[in-house]
Coordinates of N, CA and C in Angstrom, one line a residue:
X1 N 90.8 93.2 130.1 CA 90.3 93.4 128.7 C 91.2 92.7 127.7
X2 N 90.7 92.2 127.2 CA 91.2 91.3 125.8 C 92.6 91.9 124.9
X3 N 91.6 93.1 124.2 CA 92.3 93.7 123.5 C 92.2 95.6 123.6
X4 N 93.6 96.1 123.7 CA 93.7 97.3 123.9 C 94.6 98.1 122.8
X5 N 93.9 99.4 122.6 CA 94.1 99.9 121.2 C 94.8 101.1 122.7
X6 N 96.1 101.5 122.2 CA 96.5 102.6 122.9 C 96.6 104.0 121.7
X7 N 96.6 105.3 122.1 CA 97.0 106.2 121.5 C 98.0 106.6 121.8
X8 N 99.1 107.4 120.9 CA 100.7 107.7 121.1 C 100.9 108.8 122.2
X9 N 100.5 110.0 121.7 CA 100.5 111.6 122.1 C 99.7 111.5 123.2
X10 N 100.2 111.8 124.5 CA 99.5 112.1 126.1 C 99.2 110.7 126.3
X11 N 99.5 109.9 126.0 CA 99.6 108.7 126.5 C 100.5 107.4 126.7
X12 N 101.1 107.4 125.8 CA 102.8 106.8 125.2 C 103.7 108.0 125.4
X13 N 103.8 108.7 124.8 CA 105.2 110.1 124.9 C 104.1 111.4 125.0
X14 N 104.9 112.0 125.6 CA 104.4 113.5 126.0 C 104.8 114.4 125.5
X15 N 104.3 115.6 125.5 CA 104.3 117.0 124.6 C 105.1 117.8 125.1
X16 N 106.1 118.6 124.7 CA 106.8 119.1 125.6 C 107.0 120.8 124.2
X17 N 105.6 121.7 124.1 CA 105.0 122.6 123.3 C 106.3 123.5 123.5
X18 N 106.3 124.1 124.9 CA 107.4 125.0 124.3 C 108.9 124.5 124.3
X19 N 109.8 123.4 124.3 CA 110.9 123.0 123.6 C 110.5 123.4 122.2
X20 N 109.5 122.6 121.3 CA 109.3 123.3 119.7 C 109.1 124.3 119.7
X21 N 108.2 125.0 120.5 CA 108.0 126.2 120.0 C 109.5 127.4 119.7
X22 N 110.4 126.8 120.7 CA 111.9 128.1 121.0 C 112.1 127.1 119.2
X23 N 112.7 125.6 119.7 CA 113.0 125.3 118.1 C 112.7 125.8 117.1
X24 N 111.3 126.2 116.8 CA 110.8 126.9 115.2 C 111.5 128.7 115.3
X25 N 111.0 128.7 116.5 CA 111.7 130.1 116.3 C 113.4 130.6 116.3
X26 N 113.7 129.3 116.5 CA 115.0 129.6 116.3 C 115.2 129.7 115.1
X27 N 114.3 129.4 114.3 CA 115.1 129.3 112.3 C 113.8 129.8 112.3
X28 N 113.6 130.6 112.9 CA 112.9 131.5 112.4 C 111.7 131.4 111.7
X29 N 110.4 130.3 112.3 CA 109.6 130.0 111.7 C 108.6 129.9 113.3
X30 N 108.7 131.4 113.9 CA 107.8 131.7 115.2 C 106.0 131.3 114.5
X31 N 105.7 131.7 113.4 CA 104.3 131.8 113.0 C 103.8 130.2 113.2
X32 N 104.5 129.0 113.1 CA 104.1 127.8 113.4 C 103.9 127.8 115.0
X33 N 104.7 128.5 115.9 CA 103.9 128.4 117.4 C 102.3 128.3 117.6
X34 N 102.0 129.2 116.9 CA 100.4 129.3 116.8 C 99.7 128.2 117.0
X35 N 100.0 127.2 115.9 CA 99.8 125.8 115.9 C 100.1 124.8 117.0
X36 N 100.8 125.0 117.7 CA 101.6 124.3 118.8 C 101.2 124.8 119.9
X37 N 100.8 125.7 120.7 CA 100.5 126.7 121.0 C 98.9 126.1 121.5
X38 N 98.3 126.1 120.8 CA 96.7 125.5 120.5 C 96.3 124.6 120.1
X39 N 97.4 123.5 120.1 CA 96.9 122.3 119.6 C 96.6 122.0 119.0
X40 N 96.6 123.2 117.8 CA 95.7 122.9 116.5 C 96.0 122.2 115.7
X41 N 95.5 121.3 114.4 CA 95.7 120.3 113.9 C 95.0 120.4 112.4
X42 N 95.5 121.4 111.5 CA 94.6 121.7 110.7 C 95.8 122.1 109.4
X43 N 94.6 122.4 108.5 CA 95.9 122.9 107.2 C 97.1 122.0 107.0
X44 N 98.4 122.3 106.7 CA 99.4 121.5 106.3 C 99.4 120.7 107.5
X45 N 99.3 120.7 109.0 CA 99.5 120.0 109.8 C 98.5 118.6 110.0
X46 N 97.6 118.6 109.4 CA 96.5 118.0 109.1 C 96.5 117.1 108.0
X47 N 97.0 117.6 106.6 CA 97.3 117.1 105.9 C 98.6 116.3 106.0
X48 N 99.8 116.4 106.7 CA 100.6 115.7 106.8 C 100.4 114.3 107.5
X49 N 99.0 114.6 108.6 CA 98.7 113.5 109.4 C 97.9 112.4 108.8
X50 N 97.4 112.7 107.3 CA 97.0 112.4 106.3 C 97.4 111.4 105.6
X51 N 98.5 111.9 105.2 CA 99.6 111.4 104.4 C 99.6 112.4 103.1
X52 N 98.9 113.4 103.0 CA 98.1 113.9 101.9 C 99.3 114.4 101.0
X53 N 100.4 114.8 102.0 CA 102.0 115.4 101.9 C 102.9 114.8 101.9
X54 N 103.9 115.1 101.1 CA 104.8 114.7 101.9 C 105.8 115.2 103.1
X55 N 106.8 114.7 103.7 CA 107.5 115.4 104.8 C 108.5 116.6 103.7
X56 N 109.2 116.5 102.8 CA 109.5 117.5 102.2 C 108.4 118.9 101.6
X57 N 107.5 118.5 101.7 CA 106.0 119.6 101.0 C 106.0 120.2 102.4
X58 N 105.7 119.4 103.1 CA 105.6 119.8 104.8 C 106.1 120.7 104.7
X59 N 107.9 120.7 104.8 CA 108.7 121.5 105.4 C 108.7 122.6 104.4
X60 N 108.4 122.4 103.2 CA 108.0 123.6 101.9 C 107.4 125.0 102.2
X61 N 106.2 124.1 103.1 CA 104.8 125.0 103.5 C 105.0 125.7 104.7
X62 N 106.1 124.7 105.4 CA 106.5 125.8 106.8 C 107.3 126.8 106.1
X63 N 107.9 126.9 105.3 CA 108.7 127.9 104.9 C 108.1 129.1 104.2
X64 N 107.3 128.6 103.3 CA 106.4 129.3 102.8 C 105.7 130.3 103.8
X65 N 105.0 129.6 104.9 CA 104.6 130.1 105.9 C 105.1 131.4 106.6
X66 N 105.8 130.8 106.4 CA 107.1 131.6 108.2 C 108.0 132.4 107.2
X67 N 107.7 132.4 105.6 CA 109.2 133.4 105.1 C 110.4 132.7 105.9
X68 N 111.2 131.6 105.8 CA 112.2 131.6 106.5 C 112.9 130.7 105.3
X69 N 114.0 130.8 105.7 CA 115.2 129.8 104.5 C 115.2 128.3 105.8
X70 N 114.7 128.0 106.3 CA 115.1 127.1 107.7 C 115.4 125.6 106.5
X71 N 116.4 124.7 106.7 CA 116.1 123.5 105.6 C 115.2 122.3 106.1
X72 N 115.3 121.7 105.6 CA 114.0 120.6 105.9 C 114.7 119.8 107.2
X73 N 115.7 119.6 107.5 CA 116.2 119.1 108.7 C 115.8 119.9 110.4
X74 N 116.3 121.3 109.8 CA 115.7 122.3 111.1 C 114.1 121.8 111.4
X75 N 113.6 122.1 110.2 CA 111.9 121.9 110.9 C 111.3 121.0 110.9
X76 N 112.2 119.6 110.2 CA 112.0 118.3 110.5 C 112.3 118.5 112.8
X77 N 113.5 118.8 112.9 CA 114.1 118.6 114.3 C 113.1 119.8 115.1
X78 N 112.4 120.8 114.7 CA 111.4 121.5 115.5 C 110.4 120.9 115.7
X79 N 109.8 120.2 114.8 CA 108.5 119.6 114.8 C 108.6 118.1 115.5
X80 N 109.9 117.7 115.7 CA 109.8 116.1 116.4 C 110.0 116.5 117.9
X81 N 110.9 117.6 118.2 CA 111.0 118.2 119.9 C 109.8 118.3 120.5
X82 N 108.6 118.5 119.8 CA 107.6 118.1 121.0 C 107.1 117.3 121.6
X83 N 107.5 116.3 121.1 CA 107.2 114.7 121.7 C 108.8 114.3 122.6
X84 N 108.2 114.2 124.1 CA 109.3 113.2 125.0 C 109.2 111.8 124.5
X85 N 110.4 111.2 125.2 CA 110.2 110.1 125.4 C 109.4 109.1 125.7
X86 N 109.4 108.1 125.7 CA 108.6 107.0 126.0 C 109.3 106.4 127.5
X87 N 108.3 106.5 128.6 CA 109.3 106.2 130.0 C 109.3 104.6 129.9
X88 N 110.1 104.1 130.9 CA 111.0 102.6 131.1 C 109.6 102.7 132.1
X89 N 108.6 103.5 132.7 CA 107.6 102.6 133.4 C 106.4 102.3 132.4
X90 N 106.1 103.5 131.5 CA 104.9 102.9 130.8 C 105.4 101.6 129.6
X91 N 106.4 101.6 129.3 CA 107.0 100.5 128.6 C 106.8 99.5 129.4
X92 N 107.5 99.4 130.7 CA 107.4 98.0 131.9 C 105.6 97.8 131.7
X93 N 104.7 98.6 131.6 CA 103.0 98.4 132.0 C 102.9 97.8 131.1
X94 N 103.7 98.4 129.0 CA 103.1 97.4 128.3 C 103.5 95.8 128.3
X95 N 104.5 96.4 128.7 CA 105.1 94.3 128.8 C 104.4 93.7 130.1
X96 N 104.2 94.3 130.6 CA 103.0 93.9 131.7 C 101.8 93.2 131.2
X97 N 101.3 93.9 130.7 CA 99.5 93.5 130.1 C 100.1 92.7 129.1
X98 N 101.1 92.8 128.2 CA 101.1 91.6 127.2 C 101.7 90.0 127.7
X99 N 102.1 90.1 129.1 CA 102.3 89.3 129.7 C 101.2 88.4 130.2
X100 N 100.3 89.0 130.8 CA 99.1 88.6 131.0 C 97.7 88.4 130.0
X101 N 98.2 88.5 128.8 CA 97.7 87.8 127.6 C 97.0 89.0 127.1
X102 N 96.7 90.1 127.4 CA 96.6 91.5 126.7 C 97.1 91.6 125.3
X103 N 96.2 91.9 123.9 CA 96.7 91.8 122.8 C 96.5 93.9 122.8
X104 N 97.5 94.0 122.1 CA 98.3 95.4 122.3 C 98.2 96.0 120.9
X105 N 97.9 97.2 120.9 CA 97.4 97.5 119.5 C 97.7 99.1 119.8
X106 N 98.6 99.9 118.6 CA 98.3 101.3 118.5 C 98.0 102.2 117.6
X107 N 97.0 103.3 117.8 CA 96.2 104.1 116.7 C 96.3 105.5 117.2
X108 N 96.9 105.9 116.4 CA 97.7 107.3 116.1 C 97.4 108.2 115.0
X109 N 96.9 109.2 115.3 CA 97.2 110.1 114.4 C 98.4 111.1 114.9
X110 N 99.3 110.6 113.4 CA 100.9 110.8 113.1 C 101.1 111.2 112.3
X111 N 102.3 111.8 112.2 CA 102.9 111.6 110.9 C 104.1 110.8 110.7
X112 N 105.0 110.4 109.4 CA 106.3 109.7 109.5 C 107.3 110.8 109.8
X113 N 107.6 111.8 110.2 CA 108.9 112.4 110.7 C 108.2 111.9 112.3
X114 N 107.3 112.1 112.9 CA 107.1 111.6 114.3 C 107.2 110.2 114.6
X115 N 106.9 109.9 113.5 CA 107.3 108.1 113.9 C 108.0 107.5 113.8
X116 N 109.3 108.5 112.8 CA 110.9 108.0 112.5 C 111.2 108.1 114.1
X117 N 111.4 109.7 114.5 CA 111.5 110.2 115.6 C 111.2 109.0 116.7
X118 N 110.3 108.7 117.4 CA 109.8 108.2 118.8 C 109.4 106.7 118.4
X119 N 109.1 106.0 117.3 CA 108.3 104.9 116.9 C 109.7 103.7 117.2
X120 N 110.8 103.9 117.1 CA 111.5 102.7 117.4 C 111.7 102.6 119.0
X121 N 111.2 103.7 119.6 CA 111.3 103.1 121.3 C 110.2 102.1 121.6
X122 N 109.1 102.1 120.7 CA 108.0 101.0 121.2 C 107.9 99.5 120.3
X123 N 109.4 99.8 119.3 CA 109.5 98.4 118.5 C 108.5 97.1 119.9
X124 N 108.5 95.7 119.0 CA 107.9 94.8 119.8 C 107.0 94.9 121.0
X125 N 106.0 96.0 121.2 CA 105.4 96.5 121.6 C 104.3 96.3 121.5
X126 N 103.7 96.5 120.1 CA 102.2 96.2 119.7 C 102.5 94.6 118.4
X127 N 100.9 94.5 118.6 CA 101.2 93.3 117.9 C 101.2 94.0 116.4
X128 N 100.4 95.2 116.5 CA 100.2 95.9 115.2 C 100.0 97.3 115.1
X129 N 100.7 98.1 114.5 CA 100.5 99.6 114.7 C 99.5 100.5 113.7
X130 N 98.8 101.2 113.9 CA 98.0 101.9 112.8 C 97.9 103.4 113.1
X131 N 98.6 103.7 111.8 CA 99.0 105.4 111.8 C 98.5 106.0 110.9
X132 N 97.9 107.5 111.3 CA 96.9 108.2 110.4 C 97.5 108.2 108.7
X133 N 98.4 108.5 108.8 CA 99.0 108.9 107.7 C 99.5 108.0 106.9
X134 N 99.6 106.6 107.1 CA 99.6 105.2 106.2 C 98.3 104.9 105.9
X135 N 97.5 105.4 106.8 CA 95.4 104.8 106.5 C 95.3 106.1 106.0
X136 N 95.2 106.8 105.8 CA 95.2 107.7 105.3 C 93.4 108.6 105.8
X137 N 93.1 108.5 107.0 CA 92.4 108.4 108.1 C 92.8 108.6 108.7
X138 N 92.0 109.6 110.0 CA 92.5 110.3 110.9 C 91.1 110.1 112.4
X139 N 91.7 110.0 113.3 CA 90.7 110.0 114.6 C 90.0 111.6 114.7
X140 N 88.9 112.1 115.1 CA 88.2 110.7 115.4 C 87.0 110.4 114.5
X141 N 87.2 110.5 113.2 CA 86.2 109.8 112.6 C 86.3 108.3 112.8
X142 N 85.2 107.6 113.0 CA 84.5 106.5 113.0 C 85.3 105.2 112.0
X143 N 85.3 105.9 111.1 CA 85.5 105.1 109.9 C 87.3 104.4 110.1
X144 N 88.0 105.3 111.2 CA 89.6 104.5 111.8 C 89.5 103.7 112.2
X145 N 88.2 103.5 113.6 CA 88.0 102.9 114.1 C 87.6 101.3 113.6
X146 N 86.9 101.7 113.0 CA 86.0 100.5 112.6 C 87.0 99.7 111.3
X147 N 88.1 100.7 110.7 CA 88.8 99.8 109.9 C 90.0 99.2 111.0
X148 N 90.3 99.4 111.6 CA 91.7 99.2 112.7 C 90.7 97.4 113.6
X149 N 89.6 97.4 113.6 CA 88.8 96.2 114.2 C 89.0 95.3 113.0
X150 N 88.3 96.2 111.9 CA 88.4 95.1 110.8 C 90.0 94.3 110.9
X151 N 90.7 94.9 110.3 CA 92.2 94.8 110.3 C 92.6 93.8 111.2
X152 N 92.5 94.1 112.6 CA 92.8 93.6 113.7 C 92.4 92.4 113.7
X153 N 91.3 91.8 113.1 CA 90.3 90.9 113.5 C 89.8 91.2 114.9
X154 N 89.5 92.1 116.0 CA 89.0 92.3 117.0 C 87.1 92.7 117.2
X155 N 86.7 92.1 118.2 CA 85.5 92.8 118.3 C 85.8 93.7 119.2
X156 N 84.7 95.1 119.2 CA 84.6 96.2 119.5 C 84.2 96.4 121.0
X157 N 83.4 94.9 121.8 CA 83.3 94.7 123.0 C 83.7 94.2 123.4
X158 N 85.1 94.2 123.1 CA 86.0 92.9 123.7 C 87.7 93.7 123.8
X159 N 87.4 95.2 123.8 CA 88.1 96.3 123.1 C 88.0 97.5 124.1
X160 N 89.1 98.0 124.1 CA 89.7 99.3 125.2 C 90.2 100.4 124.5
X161 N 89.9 101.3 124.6 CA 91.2 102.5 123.1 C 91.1 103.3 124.7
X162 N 92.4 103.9 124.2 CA 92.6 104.6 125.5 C 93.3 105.8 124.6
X163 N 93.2 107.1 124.9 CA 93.4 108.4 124.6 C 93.2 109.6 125.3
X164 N 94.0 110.3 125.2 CA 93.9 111.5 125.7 C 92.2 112.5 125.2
X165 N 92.3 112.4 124.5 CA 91.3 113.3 123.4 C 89.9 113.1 123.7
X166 N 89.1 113.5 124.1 CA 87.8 113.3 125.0 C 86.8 112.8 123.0
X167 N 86.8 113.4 122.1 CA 86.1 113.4 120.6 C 86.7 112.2 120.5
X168 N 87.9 111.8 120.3 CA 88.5 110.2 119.8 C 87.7 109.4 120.6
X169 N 87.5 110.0 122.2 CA 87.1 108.8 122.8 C 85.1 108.4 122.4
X170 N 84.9 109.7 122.5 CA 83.3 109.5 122.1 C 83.5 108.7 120.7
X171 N 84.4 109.1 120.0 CA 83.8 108.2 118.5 C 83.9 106.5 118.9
X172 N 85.7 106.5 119.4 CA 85.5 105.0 120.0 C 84.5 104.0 120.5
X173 N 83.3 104.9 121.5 CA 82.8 104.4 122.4 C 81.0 104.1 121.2
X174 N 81.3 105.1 120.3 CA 79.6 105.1 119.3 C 79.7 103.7 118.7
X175 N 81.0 103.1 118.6 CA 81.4 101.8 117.6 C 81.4 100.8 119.0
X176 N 81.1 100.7 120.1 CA 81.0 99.9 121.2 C 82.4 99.4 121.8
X177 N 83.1 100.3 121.4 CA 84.3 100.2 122.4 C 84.6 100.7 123.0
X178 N 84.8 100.0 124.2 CA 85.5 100.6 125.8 C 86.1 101.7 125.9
X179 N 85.9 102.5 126.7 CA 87.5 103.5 126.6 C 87.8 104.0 127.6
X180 N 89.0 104.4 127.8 CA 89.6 105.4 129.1 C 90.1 106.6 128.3
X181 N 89.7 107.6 129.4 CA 90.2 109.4 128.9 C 91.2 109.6 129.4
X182 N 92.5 109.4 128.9 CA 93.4 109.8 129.7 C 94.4 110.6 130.2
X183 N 93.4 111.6 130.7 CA 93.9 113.1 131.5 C 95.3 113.6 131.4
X184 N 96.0 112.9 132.3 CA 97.2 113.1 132.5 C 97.8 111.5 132.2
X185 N 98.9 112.0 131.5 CA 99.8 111.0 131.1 C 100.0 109.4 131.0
X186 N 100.2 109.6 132.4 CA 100.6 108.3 133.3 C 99.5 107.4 134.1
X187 N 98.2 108.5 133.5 CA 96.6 107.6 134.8 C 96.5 106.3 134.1
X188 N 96.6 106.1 132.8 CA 96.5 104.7 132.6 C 97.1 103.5 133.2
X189 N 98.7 104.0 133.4 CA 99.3 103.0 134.0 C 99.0 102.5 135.4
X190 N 98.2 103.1 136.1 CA 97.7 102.7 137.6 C 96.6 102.3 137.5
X191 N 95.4 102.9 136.6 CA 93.7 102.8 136.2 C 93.5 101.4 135.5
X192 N 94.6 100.9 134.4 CA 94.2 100.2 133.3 C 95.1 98.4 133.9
X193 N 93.9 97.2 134.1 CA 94.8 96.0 134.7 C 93.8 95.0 134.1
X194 N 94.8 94.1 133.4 CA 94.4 92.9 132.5 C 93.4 92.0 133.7

């Protein structure tokens, strides 16, 4: 494939729910588990993915939330513990495919405390990155998509998006691009070859 659009979460770095979850609850902001918990993606956590907020309003609203005095550092460092690392194998796949003339592209819905967080392990990585919360657009509406091609200069059949999220993938695939579902973690790295 030409060109591949990767997603971050369950496919670049992994989730690791209850590390954050003990984190919020340690400063005392257990009522955010819920959210983490369920994967839910809505309200302040939605709008941050947005950009709609900022990361200080964020941590406002967790507080607000949860009654807790926690400072913007605590639930900044609760809210980035759910995301592992980025492994030295899926890194080796991407310098793999970009070796073999694979143009490397990633679309995320993020926010900037997560991308402070995890985003400098994938420096020189992609040729270009696209985060919910700079487009101010979010997966899986259509309309990411189709600006992230624009952007790109890429055609849509000449194009791979690979994600965990089964809805990101159907939107991907309505705009005529390719896709892999990707289940667990690491299936790309054995499934996906230039």
């Amino acid at each position: 494939m030409k060109n591949i659009i990767f997603d971050l979460g369950g496919v670049l770095v992994g989730f690791d729910r209850q590390r954050s979850i003990d984190a919020f609850e340690r400063i005392g902001c257990g009522k955010v588990a819920d959210y983490i918990r369920d994967h839910r993606t809505e309200d302040l956590f939605y709008r941050i993915e947005l950009g709609e907020i900022s990361t200080h309003d964020f941590c406002e609203e967790v507080r607000q939330m949860t009654a807790t005095n926690a400072d913007d550092g605590a639930i900044i460092h609760a809210w980035n513990v759910l995301l592992t690392p980025v492994t030295e194998n899926r890194l080796q796949r991407l310098r793999e495919l970009r070796e073999k003339g694979a143009r490397l592209f990633l679309l995320s819905n993020t926010n900037d405390m997560h991308w402070q967080y995890c985003g400098h392990q994938l420096d020189g990585c992609f040729e270009r990155v696209f985060l919910s919360y700079e487009m101010r657009l979010a997966k899986p509406d259509t309309a990411i998509f189709a600006e992230v091609l624009r952007q790109a200069d890429i055609d849509a059949h000449d194009t791979l998006f690979i994600d965990d999220n089964a809805d990101n993938i159907a939107a991907a695939a309505s705009l005529g691009i390719k896709t892999f579902h990707n289940q667990n973690i690491d299936d790309w790295t054995l499934a996906i070859d230039n």
